[in-house]
Short mmCIF file of C-alpha atoms in Angstrom, two decimals:
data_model
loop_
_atom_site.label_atom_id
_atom_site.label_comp_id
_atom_site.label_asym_id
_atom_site.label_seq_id
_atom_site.Cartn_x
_atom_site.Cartn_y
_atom_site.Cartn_z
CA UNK A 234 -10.09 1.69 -3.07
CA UNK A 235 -11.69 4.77 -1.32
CA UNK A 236 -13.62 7.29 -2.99
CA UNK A 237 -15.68 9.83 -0.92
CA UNK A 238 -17.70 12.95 -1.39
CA UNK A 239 -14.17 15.29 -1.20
CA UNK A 240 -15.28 16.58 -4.29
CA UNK A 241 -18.47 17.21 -4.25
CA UNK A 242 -17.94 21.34 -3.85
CA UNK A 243 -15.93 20.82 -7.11
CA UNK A 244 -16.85 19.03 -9.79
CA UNK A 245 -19.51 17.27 -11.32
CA UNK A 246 -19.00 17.89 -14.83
CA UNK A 247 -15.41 19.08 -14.39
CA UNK A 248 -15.98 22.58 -14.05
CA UNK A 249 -14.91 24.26 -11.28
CA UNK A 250 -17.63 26.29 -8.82
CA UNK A 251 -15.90 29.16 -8.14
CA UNK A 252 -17.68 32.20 -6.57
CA UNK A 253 -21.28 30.04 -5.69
CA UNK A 254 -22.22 30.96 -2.14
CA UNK A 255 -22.47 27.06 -1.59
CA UNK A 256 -18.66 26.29 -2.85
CA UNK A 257 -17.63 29.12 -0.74
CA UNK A 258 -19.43 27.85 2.44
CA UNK A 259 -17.80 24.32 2.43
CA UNK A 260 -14.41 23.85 3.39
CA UNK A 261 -11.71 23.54 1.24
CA UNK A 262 -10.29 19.98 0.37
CA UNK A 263 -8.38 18.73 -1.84
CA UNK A 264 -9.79 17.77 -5.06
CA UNK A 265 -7.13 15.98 -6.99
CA UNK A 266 -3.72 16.04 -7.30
CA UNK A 267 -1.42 15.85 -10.73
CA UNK A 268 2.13 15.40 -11.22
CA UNK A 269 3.81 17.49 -14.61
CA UNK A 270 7.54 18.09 -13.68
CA UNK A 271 6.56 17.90 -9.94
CA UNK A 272 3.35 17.06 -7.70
CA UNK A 273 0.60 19.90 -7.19
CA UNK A 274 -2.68 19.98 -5.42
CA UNK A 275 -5.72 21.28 -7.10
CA UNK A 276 -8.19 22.41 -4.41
CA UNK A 277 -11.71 22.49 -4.40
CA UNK A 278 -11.52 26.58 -4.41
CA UNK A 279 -9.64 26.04 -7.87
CA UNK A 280 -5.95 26.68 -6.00
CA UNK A 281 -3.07 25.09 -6.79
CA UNK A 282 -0.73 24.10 -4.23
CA UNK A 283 2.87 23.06 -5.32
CA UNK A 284 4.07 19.97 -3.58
CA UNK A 285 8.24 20.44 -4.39
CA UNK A 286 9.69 18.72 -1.89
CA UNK A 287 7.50 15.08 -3.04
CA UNK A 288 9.30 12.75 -5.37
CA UNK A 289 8.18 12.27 -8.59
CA UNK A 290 10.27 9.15 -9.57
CA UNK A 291 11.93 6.33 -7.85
CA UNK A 292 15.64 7.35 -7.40
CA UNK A 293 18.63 5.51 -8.96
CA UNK A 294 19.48 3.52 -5.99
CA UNK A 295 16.21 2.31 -5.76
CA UNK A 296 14.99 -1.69 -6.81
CA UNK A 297 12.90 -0.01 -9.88
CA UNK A 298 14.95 3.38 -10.46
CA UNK A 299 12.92 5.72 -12.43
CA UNK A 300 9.52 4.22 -11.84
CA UNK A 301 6.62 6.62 -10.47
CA UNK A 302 6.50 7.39 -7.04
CA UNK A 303 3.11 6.83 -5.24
CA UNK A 304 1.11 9.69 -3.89
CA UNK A 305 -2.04 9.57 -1.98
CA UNK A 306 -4.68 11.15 -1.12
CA UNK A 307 -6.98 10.80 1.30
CA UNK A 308 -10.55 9.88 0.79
CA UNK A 309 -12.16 12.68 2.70
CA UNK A 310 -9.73 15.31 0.87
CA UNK A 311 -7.72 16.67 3.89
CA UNK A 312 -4.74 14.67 4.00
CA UNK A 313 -1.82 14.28 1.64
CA UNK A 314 0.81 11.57 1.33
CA UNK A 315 4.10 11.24 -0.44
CA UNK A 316 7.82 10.36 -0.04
CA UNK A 317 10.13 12.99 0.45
CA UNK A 318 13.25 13.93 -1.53
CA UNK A 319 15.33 14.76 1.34
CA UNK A 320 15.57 11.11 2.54
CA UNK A 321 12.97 8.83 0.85
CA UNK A 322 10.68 8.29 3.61
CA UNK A 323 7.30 8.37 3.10
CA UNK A 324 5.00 11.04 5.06
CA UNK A 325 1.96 11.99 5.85
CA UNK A 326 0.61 16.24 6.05
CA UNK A 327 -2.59 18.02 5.59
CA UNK A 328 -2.98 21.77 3.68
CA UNK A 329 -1.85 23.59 6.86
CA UNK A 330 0.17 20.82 8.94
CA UNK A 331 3.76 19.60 9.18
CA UNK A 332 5.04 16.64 7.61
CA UNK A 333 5.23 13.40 9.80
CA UNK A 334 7.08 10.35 9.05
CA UNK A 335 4.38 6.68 8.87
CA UNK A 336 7.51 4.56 9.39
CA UNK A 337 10.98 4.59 8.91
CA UNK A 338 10.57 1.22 7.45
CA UNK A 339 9.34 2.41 4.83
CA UNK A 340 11.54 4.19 1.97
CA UNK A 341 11.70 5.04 -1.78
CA UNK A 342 13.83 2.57 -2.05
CA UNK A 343 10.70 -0.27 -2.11
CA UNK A 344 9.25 1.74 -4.60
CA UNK A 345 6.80 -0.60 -6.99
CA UNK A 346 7.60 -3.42 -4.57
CA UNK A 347 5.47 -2.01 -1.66
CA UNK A 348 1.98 -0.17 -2.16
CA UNK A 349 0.86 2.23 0.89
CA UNK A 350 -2.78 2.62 1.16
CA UNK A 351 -4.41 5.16 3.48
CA UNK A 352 -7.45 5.14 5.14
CA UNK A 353 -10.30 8.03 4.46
CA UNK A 354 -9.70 10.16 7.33
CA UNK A 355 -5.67 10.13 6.49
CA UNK A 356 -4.88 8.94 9.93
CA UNK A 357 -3.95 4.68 9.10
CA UNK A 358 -1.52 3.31 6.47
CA UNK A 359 -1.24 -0.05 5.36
CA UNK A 360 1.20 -1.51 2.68
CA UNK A 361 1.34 -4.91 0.35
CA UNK A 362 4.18 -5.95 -0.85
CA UNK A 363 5.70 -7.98 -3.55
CA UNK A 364 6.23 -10.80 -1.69
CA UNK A 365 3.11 -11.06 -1.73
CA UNK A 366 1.54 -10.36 1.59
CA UNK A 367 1.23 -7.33 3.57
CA UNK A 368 4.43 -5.09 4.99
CA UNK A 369 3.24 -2.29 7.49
CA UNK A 370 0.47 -1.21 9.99
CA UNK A 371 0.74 2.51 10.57
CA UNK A 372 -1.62 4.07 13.17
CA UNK A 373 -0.84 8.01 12.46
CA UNK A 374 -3.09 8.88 15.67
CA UNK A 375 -0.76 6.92 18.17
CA UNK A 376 2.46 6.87 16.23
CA UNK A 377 2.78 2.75 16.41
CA UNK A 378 3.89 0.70 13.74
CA UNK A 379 1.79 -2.73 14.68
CA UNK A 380 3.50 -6.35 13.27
CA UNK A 381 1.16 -8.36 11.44
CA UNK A 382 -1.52 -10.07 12.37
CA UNK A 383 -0.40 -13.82 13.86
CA UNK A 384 3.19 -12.34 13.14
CA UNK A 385 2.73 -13.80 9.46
CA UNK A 386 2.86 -11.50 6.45
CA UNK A 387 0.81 -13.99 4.44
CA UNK A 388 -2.14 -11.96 4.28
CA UNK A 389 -4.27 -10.00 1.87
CA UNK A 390 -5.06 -6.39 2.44
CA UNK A 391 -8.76 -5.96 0.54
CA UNK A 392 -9.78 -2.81 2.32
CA UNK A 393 -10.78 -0.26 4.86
CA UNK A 394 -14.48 0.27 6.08
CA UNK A 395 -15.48 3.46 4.85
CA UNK A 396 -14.66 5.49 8.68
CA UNK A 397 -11.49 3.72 9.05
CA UNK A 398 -12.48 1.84 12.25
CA UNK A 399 -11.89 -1.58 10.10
CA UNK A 400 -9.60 -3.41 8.36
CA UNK A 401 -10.30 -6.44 5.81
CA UNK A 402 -7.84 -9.08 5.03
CA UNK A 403 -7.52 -12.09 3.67
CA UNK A 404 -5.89 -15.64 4.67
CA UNK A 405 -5.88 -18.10 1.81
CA UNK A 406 -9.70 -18.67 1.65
CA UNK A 407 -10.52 -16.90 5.15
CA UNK A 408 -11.58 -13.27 5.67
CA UNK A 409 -10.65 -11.23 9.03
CA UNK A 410 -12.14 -8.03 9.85
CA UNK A 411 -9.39 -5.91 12.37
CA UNK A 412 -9.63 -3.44 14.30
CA UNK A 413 -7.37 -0.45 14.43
CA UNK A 414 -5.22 -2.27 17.00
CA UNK A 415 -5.51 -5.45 14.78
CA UNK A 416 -7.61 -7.47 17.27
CA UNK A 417 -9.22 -9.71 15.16
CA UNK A 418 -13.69 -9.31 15.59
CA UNK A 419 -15.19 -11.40 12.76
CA UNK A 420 -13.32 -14.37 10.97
CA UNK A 421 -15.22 -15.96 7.83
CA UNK A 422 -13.96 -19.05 5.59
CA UNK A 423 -15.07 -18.26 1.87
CA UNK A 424 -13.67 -18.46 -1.30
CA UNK A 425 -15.26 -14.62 -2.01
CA UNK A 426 -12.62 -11.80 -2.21
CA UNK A 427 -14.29 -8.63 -1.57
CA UNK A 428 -13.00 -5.21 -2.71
CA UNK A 429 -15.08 -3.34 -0.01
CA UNK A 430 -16.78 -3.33 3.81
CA UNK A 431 -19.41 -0.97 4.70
CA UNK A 432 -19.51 0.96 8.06
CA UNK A 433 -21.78 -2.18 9.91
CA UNK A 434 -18.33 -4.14 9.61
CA UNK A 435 -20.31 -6.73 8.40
CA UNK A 436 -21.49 -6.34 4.95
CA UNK A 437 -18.97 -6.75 1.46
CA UNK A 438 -19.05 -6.39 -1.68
CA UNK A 439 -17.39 -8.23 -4.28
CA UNK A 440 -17.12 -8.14 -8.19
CA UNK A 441 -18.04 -11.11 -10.04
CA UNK A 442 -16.55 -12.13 -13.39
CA UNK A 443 -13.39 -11.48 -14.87
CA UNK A 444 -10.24 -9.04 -14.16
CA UNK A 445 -10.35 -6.19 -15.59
CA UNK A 446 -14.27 -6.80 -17.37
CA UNK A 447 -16.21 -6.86 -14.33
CA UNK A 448 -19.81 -5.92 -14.75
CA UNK A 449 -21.30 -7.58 -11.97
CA UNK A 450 -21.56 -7.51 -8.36
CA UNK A 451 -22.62 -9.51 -5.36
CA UNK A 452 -23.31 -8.90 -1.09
CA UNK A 453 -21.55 -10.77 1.14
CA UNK A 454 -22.42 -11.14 4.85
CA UNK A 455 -19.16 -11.72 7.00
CA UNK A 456 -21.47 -12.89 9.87
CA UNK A 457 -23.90 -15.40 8.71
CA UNK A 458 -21.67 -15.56 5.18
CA UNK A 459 -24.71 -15.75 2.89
CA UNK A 460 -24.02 -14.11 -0.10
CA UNK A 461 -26.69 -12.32 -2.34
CA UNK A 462 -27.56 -12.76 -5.65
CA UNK A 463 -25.09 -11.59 -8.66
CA UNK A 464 -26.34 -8.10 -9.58
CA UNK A 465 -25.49 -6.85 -13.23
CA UNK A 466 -24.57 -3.27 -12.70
CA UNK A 467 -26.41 -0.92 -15.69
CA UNK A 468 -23.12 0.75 -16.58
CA UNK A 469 -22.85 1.93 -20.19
CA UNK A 470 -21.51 -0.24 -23.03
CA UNK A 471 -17.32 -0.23 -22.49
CA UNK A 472 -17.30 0.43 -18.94
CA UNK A 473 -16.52 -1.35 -15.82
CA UNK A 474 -16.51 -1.95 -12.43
CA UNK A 475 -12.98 -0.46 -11.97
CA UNK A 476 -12.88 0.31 -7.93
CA UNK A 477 -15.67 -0.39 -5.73
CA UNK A 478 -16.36 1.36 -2.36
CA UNK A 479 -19.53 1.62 0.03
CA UNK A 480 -20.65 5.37 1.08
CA UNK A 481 -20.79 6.41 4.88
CA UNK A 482 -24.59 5.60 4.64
CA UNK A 483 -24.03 1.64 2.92
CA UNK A 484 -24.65 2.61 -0.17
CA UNK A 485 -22.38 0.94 -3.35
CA UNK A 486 -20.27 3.33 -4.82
CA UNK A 487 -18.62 2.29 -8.47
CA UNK A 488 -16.20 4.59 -10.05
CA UNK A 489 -15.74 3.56 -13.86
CA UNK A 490 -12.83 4.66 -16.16
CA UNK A 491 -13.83 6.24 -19.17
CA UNK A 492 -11.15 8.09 -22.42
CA UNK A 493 -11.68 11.13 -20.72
CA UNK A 494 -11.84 10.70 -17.34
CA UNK A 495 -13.95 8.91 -14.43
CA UNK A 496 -17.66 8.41 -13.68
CA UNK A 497 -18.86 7.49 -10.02
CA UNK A 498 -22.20 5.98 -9.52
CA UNK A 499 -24.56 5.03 -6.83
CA UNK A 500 -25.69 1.38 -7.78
CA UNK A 501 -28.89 -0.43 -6.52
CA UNK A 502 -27.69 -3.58 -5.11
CA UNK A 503 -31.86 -4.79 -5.82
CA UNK A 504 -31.52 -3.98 -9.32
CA UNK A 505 -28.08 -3.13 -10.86
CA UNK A 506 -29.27 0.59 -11.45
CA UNK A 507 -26.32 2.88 -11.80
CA UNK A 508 -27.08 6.33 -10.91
CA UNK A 509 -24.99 8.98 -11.97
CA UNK A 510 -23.61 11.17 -9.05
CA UNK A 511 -20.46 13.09 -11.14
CA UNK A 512 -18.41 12.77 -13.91
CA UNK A 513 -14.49 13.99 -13.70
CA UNK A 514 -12.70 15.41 -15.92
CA UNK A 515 -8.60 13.77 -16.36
CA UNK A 516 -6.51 17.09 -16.30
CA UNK A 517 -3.54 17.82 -18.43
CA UNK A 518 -1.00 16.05 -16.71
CA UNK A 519 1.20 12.94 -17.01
CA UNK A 520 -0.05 11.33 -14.00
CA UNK A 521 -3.28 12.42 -11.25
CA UNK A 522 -4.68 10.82 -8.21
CA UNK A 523 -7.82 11.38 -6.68
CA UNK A 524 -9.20 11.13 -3.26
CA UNK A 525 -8.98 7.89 -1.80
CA UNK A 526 -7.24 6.62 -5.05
CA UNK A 527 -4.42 3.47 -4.26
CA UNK A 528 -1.49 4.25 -5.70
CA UNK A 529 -2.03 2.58 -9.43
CA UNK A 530 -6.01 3.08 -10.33
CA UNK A 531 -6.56 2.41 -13.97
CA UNK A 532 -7.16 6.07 -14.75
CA UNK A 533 -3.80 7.23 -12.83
CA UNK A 534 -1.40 7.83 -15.43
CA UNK A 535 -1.96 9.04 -19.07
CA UNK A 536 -1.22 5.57 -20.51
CA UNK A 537 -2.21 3.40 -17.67
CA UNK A 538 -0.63 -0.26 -17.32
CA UNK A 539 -4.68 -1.39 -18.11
CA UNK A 540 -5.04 0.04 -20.81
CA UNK A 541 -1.42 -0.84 -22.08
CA UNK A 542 -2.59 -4.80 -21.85
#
């Protein structure tokens, strides 16, 4: 549930900015990527970038044959993740890098029965499963493949902090903060399941009401475990709190699905006030993923499974 500033050179009101001295200073990222016969990346110079050797479905010996394959992107834009056709593992590259392998335990033959999620900087992968409970640690940087915490599956993945350096998951009605290395530093027993952690490691957020209508929001502190105040968020009539996220600075980020596209705001967690930071544009294309997207956001595929309840 990551969502960063990757394209900030790009769009705002889904045009591109193509020849501005400012778009041509920053570095290029990617902005989004969409899947039509196969997957492409769209940069944030307006480029697009085939991705052939990515699966687009599930193969036929897989548990759900024919089913999407996930593809990720990071949140800060620089790292792309898919499985492969040549044998169905999943891998990590950025724009200009080679292709390495998260785990070998992890094929296109779990596809739809285990979810990777990546980290913003592209460099930690994390997957729930079906069962339910959590499947793999992946830490890109040092090449291990960590068991679970306790050596019990039976947990919760709810998030990342927004640089990566956290991990928040759940155990029945207790919250753990990890580190990379899954040493647990903050344990808290409450009945709250946040969607986000900010950079302190010690303040959550959580949406309050009811899956998928959630208009409201409330603070949690993993130290003390006070909880603020339910804040209404201002968001316009028909539109939700569909992923939640906290900016590098601690600010509450909501991105909100709309018939056309997705809006991100910056949301006052004193008042509810949504302020509009960008509005994207959904492209042309049976199925797109954003950066820092999991691999089934509401706005992912042209008829999403929300939309289709």
């Amino acid at each position: 549930m990551r969502f960063r500033t990757a394209l900030a050179a790009l769009l705002l009101t889904g045009t591109t900015l193509i020849g501005s001295p400012a778009a041509a200073a920053a570095p290029v990222t990617i902005a989004y990527a969409q899947r039509t016969q196969a997957w492409q990346l769209v940069l944030t110079n307006g480029e697009v970038v085939e991705v052939p050797e990515a699966l687009a479905k599930a193969p036929k010996d897989a548990v759900n044959a024919g089913v999407r394959a996930p593809f990720l992107v990071s949140g800060d834009g620089k790292h792309f993740l898919y499985f492969r056709k040549s044998d169905g593992l999943f891998v990590e590259r950025t724009l200009n890098g080679k292709e390495k392998v998260v785990s070998r335990r992890l094929t296109a033959y779990t596809i739809d029965e285990e979810w990777p999620m990546v980290s913003d900087d592209g460099s930690y992968v994390v997957t729930s499963t079906s069962a339910p409970g959590v499947g793999i640690f992946a830490d890109l940087r040092t090449g291990k493949v960590l068991p679970p915490p306790g050596h019990t599956d039976a947990w919760s993945f709810l998030g990342f902090s927004s640089d990566g350096k956290r991990l928040l998951l759940a155990d029945d009605e207790r919250l753990t903060v990890f580190d990379r290395g899954l040493r647990a530093r903050m344990r808290l027993k409450t009945r709250l399941a946040p969607m986000a952690l900010a950079n302190d490691y010690i303040t959550a957020a959580t949406p309050v009401g009811t899956w998928p209508k959630y208009r409201k929001l409330r603070l949690l502190n993993l130290r003390t475990g006070r909880a603020k105040g339910t804040v209404t968020v201002q968001l316009p009539r028909g539109r939700y709190i569909d992923d939640l996220d906290f900016d590098q600075a601690g600010r509450v980020i909501v991105r909100s699905k709309t018939g056309t596209g997705v809006v991100i705001y910056r949301v006052s967690t004193a008042t509810g006030k949504a302020t509009l930071l960008r509005t994207i544009a959904r492209p042309d294309a049976e199925a797109w993923v954003l950066p820092g997207d999991n691999p089934y956001e509401p706005w992912t595929e042209r008829k999403s499974k929300a939309s289709q309840e």
